XYZ file of N, CA, C and O in Angstrom:
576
model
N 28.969 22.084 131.566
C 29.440 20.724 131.389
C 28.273 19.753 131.437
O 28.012 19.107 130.422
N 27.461 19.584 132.680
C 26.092 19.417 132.528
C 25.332 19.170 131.397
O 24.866 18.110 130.978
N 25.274 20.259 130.978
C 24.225 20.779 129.467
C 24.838 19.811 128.564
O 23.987 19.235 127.886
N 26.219 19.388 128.300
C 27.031 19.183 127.170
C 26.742 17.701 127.588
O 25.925 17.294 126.761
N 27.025 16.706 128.477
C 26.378 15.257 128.522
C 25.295 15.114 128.481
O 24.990 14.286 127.623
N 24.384 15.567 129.065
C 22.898 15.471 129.074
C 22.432 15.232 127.446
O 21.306 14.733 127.433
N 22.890 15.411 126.279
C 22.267 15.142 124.919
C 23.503 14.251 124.026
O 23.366 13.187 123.423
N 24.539 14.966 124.159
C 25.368 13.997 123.539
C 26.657 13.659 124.609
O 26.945 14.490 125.470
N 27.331 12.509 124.503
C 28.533 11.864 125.660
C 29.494 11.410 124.710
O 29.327 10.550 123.845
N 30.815 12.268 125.032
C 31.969 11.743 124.347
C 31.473 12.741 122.758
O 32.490 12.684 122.067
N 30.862 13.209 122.315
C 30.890 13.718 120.806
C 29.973 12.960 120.578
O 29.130 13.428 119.813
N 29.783 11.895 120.962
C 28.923 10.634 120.226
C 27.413 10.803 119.777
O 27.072 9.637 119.978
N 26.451 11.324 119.387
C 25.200 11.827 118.573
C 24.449 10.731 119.162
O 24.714 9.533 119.061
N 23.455 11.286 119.807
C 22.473 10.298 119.696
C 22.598 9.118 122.198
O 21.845 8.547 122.986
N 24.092 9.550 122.081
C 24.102 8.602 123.218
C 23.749 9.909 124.567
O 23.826 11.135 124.652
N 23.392 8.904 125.346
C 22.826 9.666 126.571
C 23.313 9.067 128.067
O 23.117 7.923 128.477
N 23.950 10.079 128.710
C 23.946 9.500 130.699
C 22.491 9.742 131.228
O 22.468 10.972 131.183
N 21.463 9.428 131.623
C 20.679 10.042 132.431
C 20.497 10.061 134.250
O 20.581 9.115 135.033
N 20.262 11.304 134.480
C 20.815 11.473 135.963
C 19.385 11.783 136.554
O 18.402 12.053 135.863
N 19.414 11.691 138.191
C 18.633 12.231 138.839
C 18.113 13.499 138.706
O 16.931 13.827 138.804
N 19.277 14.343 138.428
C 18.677 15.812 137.962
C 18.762 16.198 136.779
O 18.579 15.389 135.869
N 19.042 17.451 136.538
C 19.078 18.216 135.301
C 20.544 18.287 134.865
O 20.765 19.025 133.905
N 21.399 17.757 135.315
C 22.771 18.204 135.230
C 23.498 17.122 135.845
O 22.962 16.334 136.624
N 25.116 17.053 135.394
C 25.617 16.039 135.915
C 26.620 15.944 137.237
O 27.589 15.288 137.619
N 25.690 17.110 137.722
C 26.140 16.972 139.478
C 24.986 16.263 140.389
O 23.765 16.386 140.296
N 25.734 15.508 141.269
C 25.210 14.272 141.803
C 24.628 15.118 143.236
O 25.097 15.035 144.371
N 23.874 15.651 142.935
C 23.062 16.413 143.706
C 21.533 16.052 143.503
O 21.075 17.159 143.218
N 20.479 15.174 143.479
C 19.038 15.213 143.017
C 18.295 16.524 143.417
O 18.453 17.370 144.298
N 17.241 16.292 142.185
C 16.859 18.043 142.009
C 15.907 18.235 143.007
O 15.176 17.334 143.419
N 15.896 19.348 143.394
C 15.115 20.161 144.670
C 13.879 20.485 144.062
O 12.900 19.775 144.289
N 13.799 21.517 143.281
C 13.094 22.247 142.474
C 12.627 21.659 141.683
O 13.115 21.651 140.554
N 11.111 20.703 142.109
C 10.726 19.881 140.676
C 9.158 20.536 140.743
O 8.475 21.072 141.615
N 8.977 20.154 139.214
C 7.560 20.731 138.906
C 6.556 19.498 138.890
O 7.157 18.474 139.211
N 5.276 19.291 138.629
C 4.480 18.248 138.485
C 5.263 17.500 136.791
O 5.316 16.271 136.735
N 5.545 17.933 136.143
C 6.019 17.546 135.055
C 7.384 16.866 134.846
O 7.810 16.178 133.918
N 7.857 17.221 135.845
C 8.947 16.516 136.711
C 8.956 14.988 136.818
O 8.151 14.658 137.689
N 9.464 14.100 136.353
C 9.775 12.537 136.800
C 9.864 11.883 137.810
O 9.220 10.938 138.266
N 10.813 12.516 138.177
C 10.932 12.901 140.022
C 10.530 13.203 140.622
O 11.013 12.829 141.691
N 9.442 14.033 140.763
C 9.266 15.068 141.291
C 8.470 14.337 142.644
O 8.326 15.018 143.660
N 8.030 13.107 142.606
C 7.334 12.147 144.292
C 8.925 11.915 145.017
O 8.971 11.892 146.247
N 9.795 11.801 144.477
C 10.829 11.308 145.355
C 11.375 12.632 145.973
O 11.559 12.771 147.183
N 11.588 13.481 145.144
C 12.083 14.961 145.659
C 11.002 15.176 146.629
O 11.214 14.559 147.674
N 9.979 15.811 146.621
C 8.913 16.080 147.535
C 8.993 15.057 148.614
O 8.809 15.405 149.780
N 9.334 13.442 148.215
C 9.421 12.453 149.334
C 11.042 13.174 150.400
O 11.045 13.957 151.350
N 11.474 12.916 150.138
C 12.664 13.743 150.747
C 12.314 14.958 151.561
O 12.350 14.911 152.790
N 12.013 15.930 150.971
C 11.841 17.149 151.710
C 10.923 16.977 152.746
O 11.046 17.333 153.918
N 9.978 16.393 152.204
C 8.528 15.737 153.226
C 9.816 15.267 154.615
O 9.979 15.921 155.645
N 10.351 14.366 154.345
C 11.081 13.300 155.359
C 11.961 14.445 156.491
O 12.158 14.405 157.705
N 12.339 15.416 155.424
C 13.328 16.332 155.937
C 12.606 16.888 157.289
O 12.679 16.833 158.516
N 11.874 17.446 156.244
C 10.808 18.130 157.578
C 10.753 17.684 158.804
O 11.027 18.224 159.875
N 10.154 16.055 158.385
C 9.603 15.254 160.101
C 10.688 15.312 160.497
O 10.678 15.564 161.702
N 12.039 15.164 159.942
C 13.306 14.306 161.031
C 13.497 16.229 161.651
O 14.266 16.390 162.598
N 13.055 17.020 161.287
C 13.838 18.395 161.870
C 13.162 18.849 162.940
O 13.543 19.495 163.916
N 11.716 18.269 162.515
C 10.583 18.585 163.810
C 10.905 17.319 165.245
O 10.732 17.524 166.446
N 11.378 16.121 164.610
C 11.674 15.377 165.836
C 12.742 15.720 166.471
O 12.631 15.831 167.692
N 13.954 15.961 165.896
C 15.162 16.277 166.215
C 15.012 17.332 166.864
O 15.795 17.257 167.810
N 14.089 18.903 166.930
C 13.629 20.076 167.876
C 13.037 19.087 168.695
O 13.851 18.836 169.585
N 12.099 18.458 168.818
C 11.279 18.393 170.133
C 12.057 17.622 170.956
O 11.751 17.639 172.148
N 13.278 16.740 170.506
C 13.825 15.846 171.030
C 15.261 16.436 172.016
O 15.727 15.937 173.040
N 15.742 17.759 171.197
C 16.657 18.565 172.114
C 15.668 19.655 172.871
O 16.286 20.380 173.651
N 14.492 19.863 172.800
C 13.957 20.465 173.747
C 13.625 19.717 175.448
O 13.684 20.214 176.573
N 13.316 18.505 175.022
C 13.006 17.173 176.077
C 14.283 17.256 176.944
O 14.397 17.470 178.151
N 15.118 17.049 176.084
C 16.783 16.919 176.606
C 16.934 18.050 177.138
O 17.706 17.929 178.089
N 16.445 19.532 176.953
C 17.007 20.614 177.718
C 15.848 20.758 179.465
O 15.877 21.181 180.621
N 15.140 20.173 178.644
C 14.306 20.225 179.912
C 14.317 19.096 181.345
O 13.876 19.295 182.477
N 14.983 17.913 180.785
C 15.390 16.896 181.594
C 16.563 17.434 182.384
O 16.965 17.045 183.480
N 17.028 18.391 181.627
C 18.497 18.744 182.279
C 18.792 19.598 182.930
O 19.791 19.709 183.639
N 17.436 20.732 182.660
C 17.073 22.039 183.301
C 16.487 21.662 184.821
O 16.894 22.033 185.922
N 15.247 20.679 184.421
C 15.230 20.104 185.721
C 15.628 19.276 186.500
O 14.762 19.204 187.372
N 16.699 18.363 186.794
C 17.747 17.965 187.357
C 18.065 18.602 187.611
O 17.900 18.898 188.795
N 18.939 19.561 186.636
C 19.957 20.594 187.538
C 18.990 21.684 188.563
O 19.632 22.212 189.471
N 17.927 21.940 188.493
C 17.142 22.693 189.702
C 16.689 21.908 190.672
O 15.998 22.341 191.595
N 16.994 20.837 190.565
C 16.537 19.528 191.926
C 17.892 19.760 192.697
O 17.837 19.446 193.886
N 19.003 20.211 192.284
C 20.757 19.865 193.247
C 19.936 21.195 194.040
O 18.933 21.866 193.796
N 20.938 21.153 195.083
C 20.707 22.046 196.018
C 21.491 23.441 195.705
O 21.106 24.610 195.684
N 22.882 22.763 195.447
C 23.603 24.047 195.636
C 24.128 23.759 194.045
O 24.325 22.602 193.673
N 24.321 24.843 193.202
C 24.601 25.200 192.157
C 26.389 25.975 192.088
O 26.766 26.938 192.756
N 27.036 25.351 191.289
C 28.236 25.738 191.610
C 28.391 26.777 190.193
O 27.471 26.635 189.388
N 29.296 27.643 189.876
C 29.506 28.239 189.141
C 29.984 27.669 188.006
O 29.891 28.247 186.924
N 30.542 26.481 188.142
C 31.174 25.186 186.842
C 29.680 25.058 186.466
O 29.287 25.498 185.385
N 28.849 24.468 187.334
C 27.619 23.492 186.638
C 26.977 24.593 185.961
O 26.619 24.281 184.825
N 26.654 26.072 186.377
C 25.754 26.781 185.716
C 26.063 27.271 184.299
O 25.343 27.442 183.315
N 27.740 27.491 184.584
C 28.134 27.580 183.207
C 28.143 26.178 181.711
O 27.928 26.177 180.499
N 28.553 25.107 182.842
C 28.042 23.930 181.825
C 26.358 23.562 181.215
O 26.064 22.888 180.227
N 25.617 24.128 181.999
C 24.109 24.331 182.022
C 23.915 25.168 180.629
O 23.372 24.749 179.607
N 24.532 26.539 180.862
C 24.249 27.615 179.769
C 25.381 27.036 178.690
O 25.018 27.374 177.564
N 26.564 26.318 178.645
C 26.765 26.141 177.541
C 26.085 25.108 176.644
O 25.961 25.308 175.436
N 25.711 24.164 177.159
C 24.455 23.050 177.138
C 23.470 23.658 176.453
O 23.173 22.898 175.532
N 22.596 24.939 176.407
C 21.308 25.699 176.441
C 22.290 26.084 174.753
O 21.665 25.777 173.738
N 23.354 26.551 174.595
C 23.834 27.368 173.757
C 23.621 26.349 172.788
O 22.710 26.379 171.961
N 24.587 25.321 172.914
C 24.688 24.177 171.771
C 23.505 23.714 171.323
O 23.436 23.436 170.126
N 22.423 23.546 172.105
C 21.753 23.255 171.840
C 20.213 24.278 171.115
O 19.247 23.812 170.512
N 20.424 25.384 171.383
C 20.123 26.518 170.336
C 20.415 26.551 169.248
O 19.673 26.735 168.284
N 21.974 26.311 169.271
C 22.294 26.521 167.453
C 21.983 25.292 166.835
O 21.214 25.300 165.874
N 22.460 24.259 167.240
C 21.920 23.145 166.444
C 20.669 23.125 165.744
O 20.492 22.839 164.561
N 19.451 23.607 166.980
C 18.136 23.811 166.318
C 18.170 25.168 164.997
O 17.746 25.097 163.843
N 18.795 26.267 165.660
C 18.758 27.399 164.989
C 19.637 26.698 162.937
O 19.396 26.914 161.750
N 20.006 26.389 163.239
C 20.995 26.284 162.028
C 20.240 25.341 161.412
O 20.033 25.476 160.206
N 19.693 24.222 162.116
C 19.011 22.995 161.330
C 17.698 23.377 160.409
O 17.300 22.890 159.351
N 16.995 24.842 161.538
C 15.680 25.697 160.704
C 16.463 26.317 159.554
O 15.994 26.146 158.429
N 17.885 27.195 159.712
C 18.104 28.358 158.678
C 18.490 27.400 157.545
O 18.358 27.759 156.375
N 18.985 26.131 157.881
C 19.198 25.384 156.483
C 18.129 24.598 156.119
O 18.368 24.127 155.007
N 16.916 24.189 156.596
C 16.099 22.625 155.906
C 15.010 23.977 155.472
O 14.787 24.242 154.291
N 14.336 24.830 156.726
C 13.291 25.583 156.445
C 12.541 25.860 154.996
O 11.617 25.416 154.313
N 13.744 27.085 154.981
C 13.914 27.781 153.742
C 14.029 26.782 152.609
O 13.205 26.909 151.704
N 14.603 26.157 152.549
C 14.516 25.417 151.399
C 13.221 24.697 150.911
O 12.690 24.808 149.806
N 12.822 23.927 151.982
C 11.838 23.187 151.794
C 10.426 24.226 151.535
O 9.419 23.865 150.925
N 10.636 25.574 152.155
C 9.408 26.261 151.914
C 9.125 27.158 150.216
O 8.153 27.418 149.508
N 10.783 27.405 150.169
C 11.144 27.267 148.407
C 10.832 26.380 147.089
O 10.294 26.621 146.008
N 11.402 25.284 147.664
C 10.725 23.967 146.734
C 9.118 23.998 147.117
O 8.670 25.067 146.703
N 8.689 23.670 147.384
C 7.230 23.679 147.606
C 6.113 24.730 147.225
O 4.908 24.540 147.064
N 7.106 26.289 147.092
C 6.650 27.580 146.213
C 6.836 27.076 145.219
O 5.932 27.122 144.384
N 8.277 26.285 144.854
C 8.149 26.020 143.320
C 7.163 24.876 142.500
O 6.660 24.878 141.377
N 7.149 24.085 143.421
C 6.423 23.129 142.724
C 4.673 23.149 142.756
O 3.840 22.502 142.122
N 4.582 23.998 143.594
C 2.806 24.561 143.313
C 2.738 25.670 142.399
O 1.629 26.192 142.290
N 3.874 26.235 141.584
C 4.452 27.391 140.887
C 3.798 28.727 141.356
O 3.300 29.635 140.690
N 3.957 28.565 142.795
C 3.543 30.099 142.918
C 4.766 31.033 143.202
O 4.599 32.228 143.448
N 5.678 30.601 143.172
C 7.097 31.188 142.268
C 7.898 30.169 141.529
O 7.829 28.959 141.746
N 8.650 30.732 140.655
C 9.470 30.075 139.149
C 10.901 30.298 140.412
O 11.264 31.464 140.258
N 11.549 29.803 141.240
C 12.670 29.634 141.980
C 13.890 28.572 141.025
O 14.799 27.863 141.458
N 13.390 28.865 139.444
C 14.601 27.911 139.031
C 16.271 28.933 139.505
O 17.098 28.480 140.297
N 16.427 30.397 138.752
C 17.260 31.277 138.669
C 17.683 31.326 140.407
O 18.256 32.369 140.723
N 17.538 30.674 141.140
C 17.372 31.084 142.765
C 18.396 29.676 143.027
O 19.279 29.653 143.884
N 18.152 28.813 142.330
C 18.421 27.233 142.761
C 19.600 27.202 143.519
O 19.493 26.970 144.723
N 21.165 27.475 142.825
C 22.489 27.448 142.876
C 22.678 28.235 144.029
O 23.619 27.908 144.754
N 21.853 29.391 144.421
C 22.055 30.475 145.705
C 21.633 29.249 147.181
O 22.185 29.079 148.268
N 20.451 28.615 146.550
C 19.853 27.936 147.905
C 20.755 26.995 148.293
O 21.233 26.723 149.394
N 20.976 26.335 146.705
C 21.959 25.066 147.501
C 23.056 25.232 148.165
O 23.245 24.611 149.211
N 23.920 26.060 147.687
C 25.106 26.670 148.163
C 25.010 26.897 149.636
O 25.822 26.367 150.394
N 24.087 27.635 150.052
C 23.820 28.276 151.544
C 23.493 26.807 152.281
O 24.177 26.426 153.231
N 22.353 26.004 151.736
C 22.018 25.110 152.373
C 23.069 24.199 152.654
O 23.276 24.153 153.867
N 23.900 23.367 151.913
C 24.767 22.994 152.309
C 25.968 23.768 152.911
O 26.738 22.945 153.403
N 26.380 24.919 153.046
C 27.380 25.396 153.364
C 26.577 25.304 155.039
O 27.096 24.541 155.854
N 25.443 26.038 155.413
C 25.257 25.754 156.908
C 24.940 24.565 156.630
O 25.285 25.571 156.010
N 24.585 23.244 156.355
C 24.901 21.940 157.236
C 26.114 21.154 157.490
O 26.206 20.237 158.306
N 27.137 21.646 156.631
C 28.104 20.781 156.550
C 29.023 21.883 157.864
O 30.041 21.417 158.375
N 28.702 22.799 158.133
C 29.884 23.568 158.580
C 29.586 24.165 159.754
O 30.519 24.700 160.352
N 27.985 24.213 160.448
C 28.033 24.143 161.794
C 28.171 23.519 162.764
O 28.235 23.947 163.916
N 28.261 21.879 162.205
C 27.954 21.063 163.118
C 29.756 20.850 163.989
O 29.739 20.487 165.165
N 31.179 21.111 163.287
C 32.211 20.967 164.144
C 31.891 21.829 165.239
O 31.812 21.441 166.404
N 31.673 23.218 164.782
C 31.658 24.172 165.565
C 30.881 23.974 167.129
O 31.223 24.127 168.301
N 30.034 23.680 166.631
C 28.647 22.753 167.813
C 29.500 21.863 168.764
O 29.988 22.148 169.858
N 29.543 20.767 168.085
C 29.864 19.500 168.212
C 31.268 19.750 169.796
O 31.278 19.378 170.969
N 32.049 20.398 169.089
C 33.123 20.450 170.396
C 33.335 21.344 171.676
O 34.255 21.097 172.456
């Protein structure tokens, strides 16, 4: 469907939509080459991705450690708090864990692609899929 607006719209010869990506899903493209149009804003993004994933780790590590030590300052440790402690430690594992298995990979993909030391076009639809399927769908799980 994509392919079919991208040159002609409506039948009409000659008329054009032009989109962020290659296609007319409102997704902007990951996978850009130097030849690419885009290709500073995509890289700007992923760049951004990165920092906010590295602050967001060091920032639930701070938090586990503020909390690790508090809770070893109480005297007596009750079996509620230790378990709220380790579920605390849990949530806060996956969040990090899931935030690497989805931004990582991707960003270390695009960045193979766009120095072309792999052609990751045929790969694209697999990454996005995964990538959004873990961000959109760990965080209830987490969260409550």
């Amino acid at each position: 469907v994509g392919e079919m607006f991208s040159n002609d719209y409506g039948g009409i010869k000659g008329s054009k939509i032009d989109f962020y990506g290659d296609d007319s899903v409102c997704i902007f493209k990951y996978l850009v080459t130097r030849s690419d149009p885009q290709h500073i804003y995509s890289l700007s993004i992923l760049i951004l991705n990165f920092i906010c994933f590295v602050l967001i780790t060091v920032c639930y590590i701070v938090i586990q450690f503020f909390v690790t030590s508090s809770s070893n300052e109480v005297a007596v440790k009750t079996p509620a708090s230790r378990r709220r402690d380790i579920r605390l430690q849990t949530k806060i594992s996956i969040i990090i864990a899931t935030d690497f298995l989805c931004w990582i990979p991707l960003i270390v993909v695009c960045l193979l692609h766009f120095f072309e030391a792999i052609d990751a076009s045929s790969w694209y639809p697999f990454v996005l899929y995964n990538h959004f399927t873990l961000q959109l769908c760990h965080k209830p799980t987490v969260i409550q």
